[in-house]
Amino acid sequence: MAIQNNLPTPVIDAIQEHHGTGLVSFFHHKASLQLEMDFYEKGRNANTQVREGDFRYPGPKPQTRETAIVSLADAVEAASRSLEKITPGNIESLVNDIIEDRRNDGQLDCCELTQADIHKLKQTFTSTLLTMLHGRVSYPKNENIGKSAGNVPAGSG
């Protein structure tokens, strides 16, 4: 679809590479649990295993710094939505865990991100998510607010 719509090559690359060959862990875990249930409930062959490769994106891995940054930003933003408690520590841990998981899985092996880049990304993602996800003060609902002030011009008080 991106090619059909003549999107620029760097955008097409980012679309194709941003998941890399990463594991779709939710579905892999679900399939593993199902296999275990089948074994205990139905006595299926204990040697059967869920193949991790069946639950990986086809790739390729990010080839440039830019596509790697898109990949990491996408992952941390998506995961941040599942946080139950938004605290600086929770967000920092989430960002660190995701980036380290991607590194350990080899997803950053084909791009040219440096250690300094990764450090800067961790800081930037953490501060950006803190800004995006901060809570708002709950104001009490008062139906009388604005009724008497409705006749007063803005900025005259």
PDB file of C-alpha atoms in Angstrom:
ATOM      1  CA  MET A   1       0.000   0.000   0.000  1.00  0.00           C
ATOM      2  CA  ALA A   2       2.866   2.383   0.805  1.00  0.00           C
ATOM      3  CA  ILE A   3       4.479   1.621  -2.553  1.00  0.00           C
ATOM      4  CA  GLN A   4       1.173   1.984  -4.410  1.00  0.00           C
ATOM      5  CA  ASN A   5       0.730   5.405  -2.833  1.00  0.00           C
ATOM      6  CA  ASN A   6       4.256   6.473  -3.800  1.00  0.00           C
ATOM      7  CA  LEU A   7       5.430   7.140  -0.264  1.00  0.00           C
ATOM      8  CA  PRO A   8       9.099   8.104   0.038  1.00  0.00           C
ATOM      9  CA  THR A   9      11.564   5.202   0.267  1.00  0.00           C
ATOM     10  CA  PRO A  10      12.614   5.997   3.877  1.00  0.00           C
ATOM     11  CA  VAL A  11       8.962   5.803   4.964  1.00  0.00           C
ATOM     12  CA  ILE A  12       8.477   2.492   3.151  1.00  0.00           C
ATOM     13  CA  ASP A  13      11.648   1.176   4.804  1.00  0.00           C
ATOM     14  CA  ALA A  14      10.409   2.218   8.245  1.00  0.00           C
ATOM     15  CA  ILE A  15       7.089   0.461   7.655  1.00  0.00           C
ATOM     16  CA  GLN A  16       8.816  -2.753   6.558  1.00  0.00           C
ATOM     17  CA  GLU A  17      11.548  -2.744   9.202  1.00  0.00           C
ATOM     18  CA  HIS A  18      10.038  -1.314  12.367  1.00  0.00           C
ATOM     19  CA  HIS A  19       8.998  -4.717  13.773  1.00  0.00           C
ATOM     20  CA  GLY A  20      12.245  -6.329  12.647  1.00  0.00           C
ATOM     21  CA  THR A  21      12.197 -10.059  13.257  1.00  0.00           C
ATOM     22  CA  GLY A  22      10.859  -9.519  16.756  1.00  0.00           C
ATOM     23  CA  LEU A  23       8.860 -12.084  18.651  1.00  0.00           C
ATOM     24  CA  VAL A  24       5.131 -11.452  18.988  1.00  0.00           C
ATOM     25  CA  SER A  25       5.405 -12.512  22.604  1.00  0.00           C
ATOM     26  CA  PHE A  26       1.725 -12.220  23.543  1.00  0.00           C
ATOM     27  CA  PHE A  27       0.646 -14.776  20.938  1.00  0.00           C
ATOM     28  CA  HIS A  28       3.715 -16.969  21.459  1.00  0.00           C
ATOM     29  CA  HIS A  29       2.974 -17.119  25.177  1.00  0.00           C
ATOM     30  CA  LYS A  30      -0.720 -17.801  24.526  1.00  0.00           C
ATOM     31  CA  ALA A  31       0.133 -20.660  22.142  1.00  0.00           C
ATOM     32  CA  SER A  32       2.576 -22.110  24.687  1.00  0.00           C
ATOM     33  CA  LEU A  33      -0.100 -22.050  27.379  1.00  0.00           C
ATOM     34  CA  GLN A  34      -2.599 -23.676  25.027  1.00  0.00           C
ATOM     35  CA  LEU A  35      -0.140 -26.447  24.200  1.00  0.00           C
ATOM     36  CA  GLU A  36       0.445 -27.024  27.900  1.00  0.00           C
ATOM     37  CA  MET A  37      -3.315 -27.170  28.532  1.00  0.00           C
ATOM     38  CA  ASP A  38      -3.746 -29.635  25.665  1.00  0.00           C
ATOM     39  CA  PHE A  39      -1.011 -31.819  27.125  1.00  0.00           C
ATOM     40  CA  TYR A  40      -2.576 -31.954  30.587  1.00  0.00           C
ATOM     41  CA  GLU A  41      -6.197 -32.151  29.494  1.00  0.00           C
ATOM     42  CA  LYS A  42      -5.955 -34.316  26.394  1.00  0.00           C
ATOM     43  CA  GLY A  43      -2.707 -36.191  26.904  1.00  0.00           C
ATOM     44  CA  ARG A  44      -1.137 -34.891  23.717  1.00  0.00           C
ATOM     45  CA  ASN A  45       2.508 -35.591  22.916  1.00  0.00           C
ATOM     46  CA  ALA A  46       4.785 -33.917  25.460  1.00  0.00           C
ATOM     47  CA  ASN A  47       7.541 -33.490  22.864  1.00  0.00           C
ATOM     48  CA  THR A  48       5.471 -31.062  20.817  1.00  0.00           C
ATOM     49  CA  GLN A  49       6.686 -27.497  21.220  1.00  0.00           C
ATOM     50  CA  VAL A  50       5.559 -24.120  20.026  1.00  0.00           C
ATOM     51  CA  ARG A  51       8.090 -22.940  17.486  1.00  0.00           C
ATOM     52  CA  GLU A  52       9.271 -19.439  18.307  1.00  0.00           C
ATOM     53  CA  GLY A  53      10.002 -18.781  14.642  1.00  0.00           C
ATOM     54  CA  ASP A  54       6.307 -19.121  13.864  1.00  0.00           C
ATOM     55  CA  PHE A  55       5.661 -16.100  16.081  1.00  0.00           C
ATOM     56  CA  ARG A  56       8.286 -13.729  14.699  1.00  0.00           C
ATOM     57  CA  TYR A  57       7.793 -10.913  12.241  1.00  0.00           C
ATOM     58  CA  PRO A  58       9.355 -11.622   8.841  1.00  0.00           C
ATOM     59  CA  GLY A  59      11.739  -8.658   8.990  1.00  0.00           C
ATOM     60  CA  PRO A  60      14.026  -7.290   7.935  1.00  0.00           C
ATOM     61  CA  LYS A  61      15.574  -5.836  11.064  1.00  0.00           C
ATOM     62  CA  PRO A  62      15.987  -2.055  11.096  1.00  0.00           C
ATOM     63  CA  GLN A  63      18.795  -1.137   8.711  1.00  0.00           C
ATOM     64  CA  THR A  64      19.261   2.527   9.640  1.00  0.00           C
ATOM     65  CA  ARG A  65      19.408   4.601  12.792  1.00  0.00           C
ATOM     66  CA  GLU A  66      16.138   6.233  11.798  1.00  0.00           C
ATOM     67  CA  THR A  67      14.183   3.006  11.344  1.00  0.00           C
ATOM     68  CA  ALA A  68      15.628   1.672  14.600  1.00  0.00           C
ATOM     69  CA  ILE A  69      14.428   4.802  16.399  1.00  0.00           C
ATOM     70  CA  VAL A  70      10.948   4.397  14.874  1.00  0.00           C
ATOM     71  CA  SER A  71      10.971   0.751  15.964  1.00  0.00           C
ATOM     72  CA  LEU A  72      11.923   1.566  19.544  1.00  0.00           C
ATOM     73  CA  ALA A  73       9.551   4.531  19.782  1.00  0.00           C
ATOM     74  CA  ASP A  74       6.665   2.392  18.527  1.00  0.00           C
ATOM     75  CA  ALA A  75       7.426  -0.349  21.042  1.00  0.00           C
ATOM     76  CA  VAL A  76       7.766   1.894  24.103  1.00  0.00           C
ATOM     77  CA  GLU A  77       4.692   3.955  23.229  1.00  0.00           C
ATOM     78  CA  ALA A  78       2.541   0.848  22.736  1.00  0.00           C
ATOM     79  CA  ALA A  79       3.786  -0.793  25.932  1.00  0.00           C
ATOM     80  CA  SER A  80       3.314   2.391  27.956  1.00  0.00           C
ATOM     81  CA  ARG A  81      -0.430   2.167  27.380  1.00  0.00           C
ATOM     82  CA  SER A  82      -0.550  -0.998  29.481  1.00  0.00           C
ATOM     83  CA  LEU A  83       1.035   0.591  32.556  1.00  0.00           C
ATOM     84  CA  GLU A  84      -1.378   0.541  35.467  1.00  0.00           C
ATOM     85  CA  LYS A  85       0.521   3.070  37.539  1.00  0.00           C
ATOM     86  CA  ILE A  86       2.293   5.950  35.829  1.00  0.00           C
ATOM     87  CA  THR A  87       5.400   6.873  37.799  1.00  0.00           C
ATOM     88  CA  PRO A  88       8.808   8.054  36.634  1.00  0.00           C
ATOM     89  CA  GLY A  89      10.324   4.797  37.899  1.00  0.00           C
ATOM     90  CA  ASN A  90       7.794   2.599  36.106  1.00  0.00           C
ATOM     91  CA  ILE A  91       8.241   4.460  32.845  1.00  0.00           C
ATOM     92  CA  GLU A  92      12.029   4.413  33.097  1.00  0.00           C
ATOM     93  CA  SER A  93      11.987   0.662  33.805  1.00  0.00           C
ATOM     94  CA  LEU A  94       9.630   0.027  30.904  1.00  0.00           C
ATOM     95  CA  VAL A  95      11.804   1.996  28.469  1.00  0.00           C
ATOM     96  CA  ASN A  96      15.002   0.304  29.664  1.00  0.00           C
ATOM     97  CA  ASP A  97      13.456  -3.175  29.530  1.00  0.00           C
ATOM     98  CA  ILE A  98      12.096  -2.772  26.010  1.00  0.00           C
ATOM     99  CA  ILE A  99      15.309  -1.338  24.598  1.00  0.00           C
ATOM    100  CA  GLU A 100      17.443  -3.997  26.284  1.00  0.00           C
ATOM    101  CA  ASP A 101      15.090  -6.761  25.107  1.00  0.00           C
ATOM    102  CA  ARG A 102      15.405  -5.476  21.531  1.00  0.00           C
ATOM    103  CA  ARG A 103      19.190  -5.320  21.833  1.00  0.00           C
ATOM    104  CA  ASN A 104      19.439  -8.801  23.336  1.00  0.00           C
ATOM    105  CA  ASP A 105      17.168 -10.174  20.602  1.00  0.00           C
ATOM    106  CA  GLY A 106      19.514  -8.766  17.947  1.00  0.00           C
ATOM    107  CA  GLN A 107      16.960  -6.327  16.570  1.00  0.00           C
ATOM    108  CA  LEU A 108      19.490  -3.464  16.599  1.00  0.00           C
ATOM    109  CA  ASP A 109      22.354  -5.422  15.026  1.00  0.00           C
ATOM    110  CA  CYS A 110      21.920  -4.092  11.480  1.00  0.00           C
ATOM    111  CA  CYS A 111      21.671  -0.386  12.237  1.00  0.00           C
ATOM    112  CA  GLU A 112      24.304   2.046  13.390  1.00  0.00           C
ATOM    113  CA  LEU A 113      22.932   3.105  16.762  1.00  0.00           C
ATOM    114  CA  THR A 114      25.765   3.841  19.161  1.00  0.00           C
ATOM    115  CA  GLN A 115      25.796   3.329  22.903  1.00  0.00           C
ATOM    116  CA  ALA A 116      25.495   7.113  23.239  1.00  0.00           C
ATOM    117  CA  ASP A 117      22.462   7.103  20.918  1.00  0.00           C
ATOM    118  CA  ILE A 118      20.772   4.420  23.003  1.00  0.00           C
ATOM    119  CA  HIS A 119      21.461   6.328  26.223  1.00  0.00           C
ATOM    120  CA  LYS A 120      19.969   9.496  24.702  1.00  0.00           C
ATOM    121  CA  LEU A 121      16.941   7.560  23.394  1.00  0.00           C
ATOM    122  CA  LYS A 122      16.257   6.106  26.840  1.00  0.00           C
ATOM    123  CA  GLN A 123      16.293   9.589  28.367  1.00  0.00           C
ATOM    124  CA  THR A 124      14.185  11.105  25.599  1.00  0.00           C
ATOM    125  CA  PHE A 125      11.586   8.328  25.553  1.00  0.00           C
ATOM    126  CA  THR A 126      11.272   8.455  29.340  1.00  0.00           C
ATOM    127  CA  SER A 127      10.758  12.221  29.489  1.00  0.00           C
ATOM    128  CA  THR A 128       8.393  12.197  26.500  1.00  0.00           C
ATOM    129  CA  LEU A 129       6.247   9.429  27.979  1.00  0.00           C
ATOM    130  CA  LEU A 130       6.139  11.207  31.338  1.00  0.00           C
ATOM    131  CA  THR A 131       4.818  14.288  29.562  1.00  0.00           C
ATOM    132  CA  MET A 132       2.327  12.328  27.456  1.00  0.00           C
ATOM    133  CA  LEU A 133       0.991  10.170  30.280  1.00  0.00           C
ATOM    134  CA  HIS A 134       0.941  12.604  33.190  1.00  0.00           C
ATOM    135  CA  GLY A 135      -2.251  12.719  35.164  1.00  0.00           C
ATOM    136  CA  ARG A 136      -4.497  15.719  35.283  1.00  0.00           C
ATOM    137  CA  VAL A 137      -5.853  17.269  38.438  1.00  0.00           C
ATOM    138  CA  SER A 138      -9.471  16.327  39.035  1.00  0.00           C
ATOM    139  CA  TYR A 139     -11.488  19.469  39.520  1.00  0.00           C
ATOM    140  CA  PRO A 140     -14.745  19.289  41.454  1.00  0.00           C
ATOM    141  CA  LYS A 141     -17.824  19.668  39.352  1.00  0.00           C
ATOM    142  CA  ASN A 142     -19.641  22.835  40.333  1.00  0.00           C
ATOM    143  CA  GLU A 143     -22.689  23.728  38.329  1.00  0.00           C
ATOM    144  CA  ASN A 144     -22.651  27.316  39.608  1.00  0.00           C
ATOM    145  CA  ILE A 145     -19.234  28.063  38.134  1.00  0.00           C
ATOM    146  CA  GLY A 146     -19.562  30.373  35.191  1.00  0.00           C
ATOM    147  CA  LYS A 147     -23.184  31.413  35.780  1.00  0.00           C
ATOM    148  CA  SER A 148     -22.378  34.690  37.510  1.00  0.00           C
ATOM    149  CA  ALA A 149     -19.072  35.094  35.727  1.00  0.00           C
ATOM    150  CA  GLY A 150     -20.728  34.792  32.337  1.00  0.00           C
ATOM    151  CA  ASN A 151     -21.272  38.542  32.123  1.00  0.00           C
ATOM    152  CA  VAL A 152     -17.707  39.479  33.053  1.00  0.00           C
ATOM    153  CA  PRO A 153     -15.340  40.004  30.091  1.00  0.00           C
ATOM    154  CA  ALA A 154     -12.341  37.695  30.022  1.00  0.00           C
ATOM    155  CA  GLY A 155      -9.218  39.253  31.516  1.00  0.00           C
ATOM    156  CA  SER A 156     -11.099  41.872  33.527  1.00  0.00           C
ATOM    157  CA  GLY A 157     -10.527  40.263  36.871  1.00  0.00           C
TER     158      GLY A 157
END
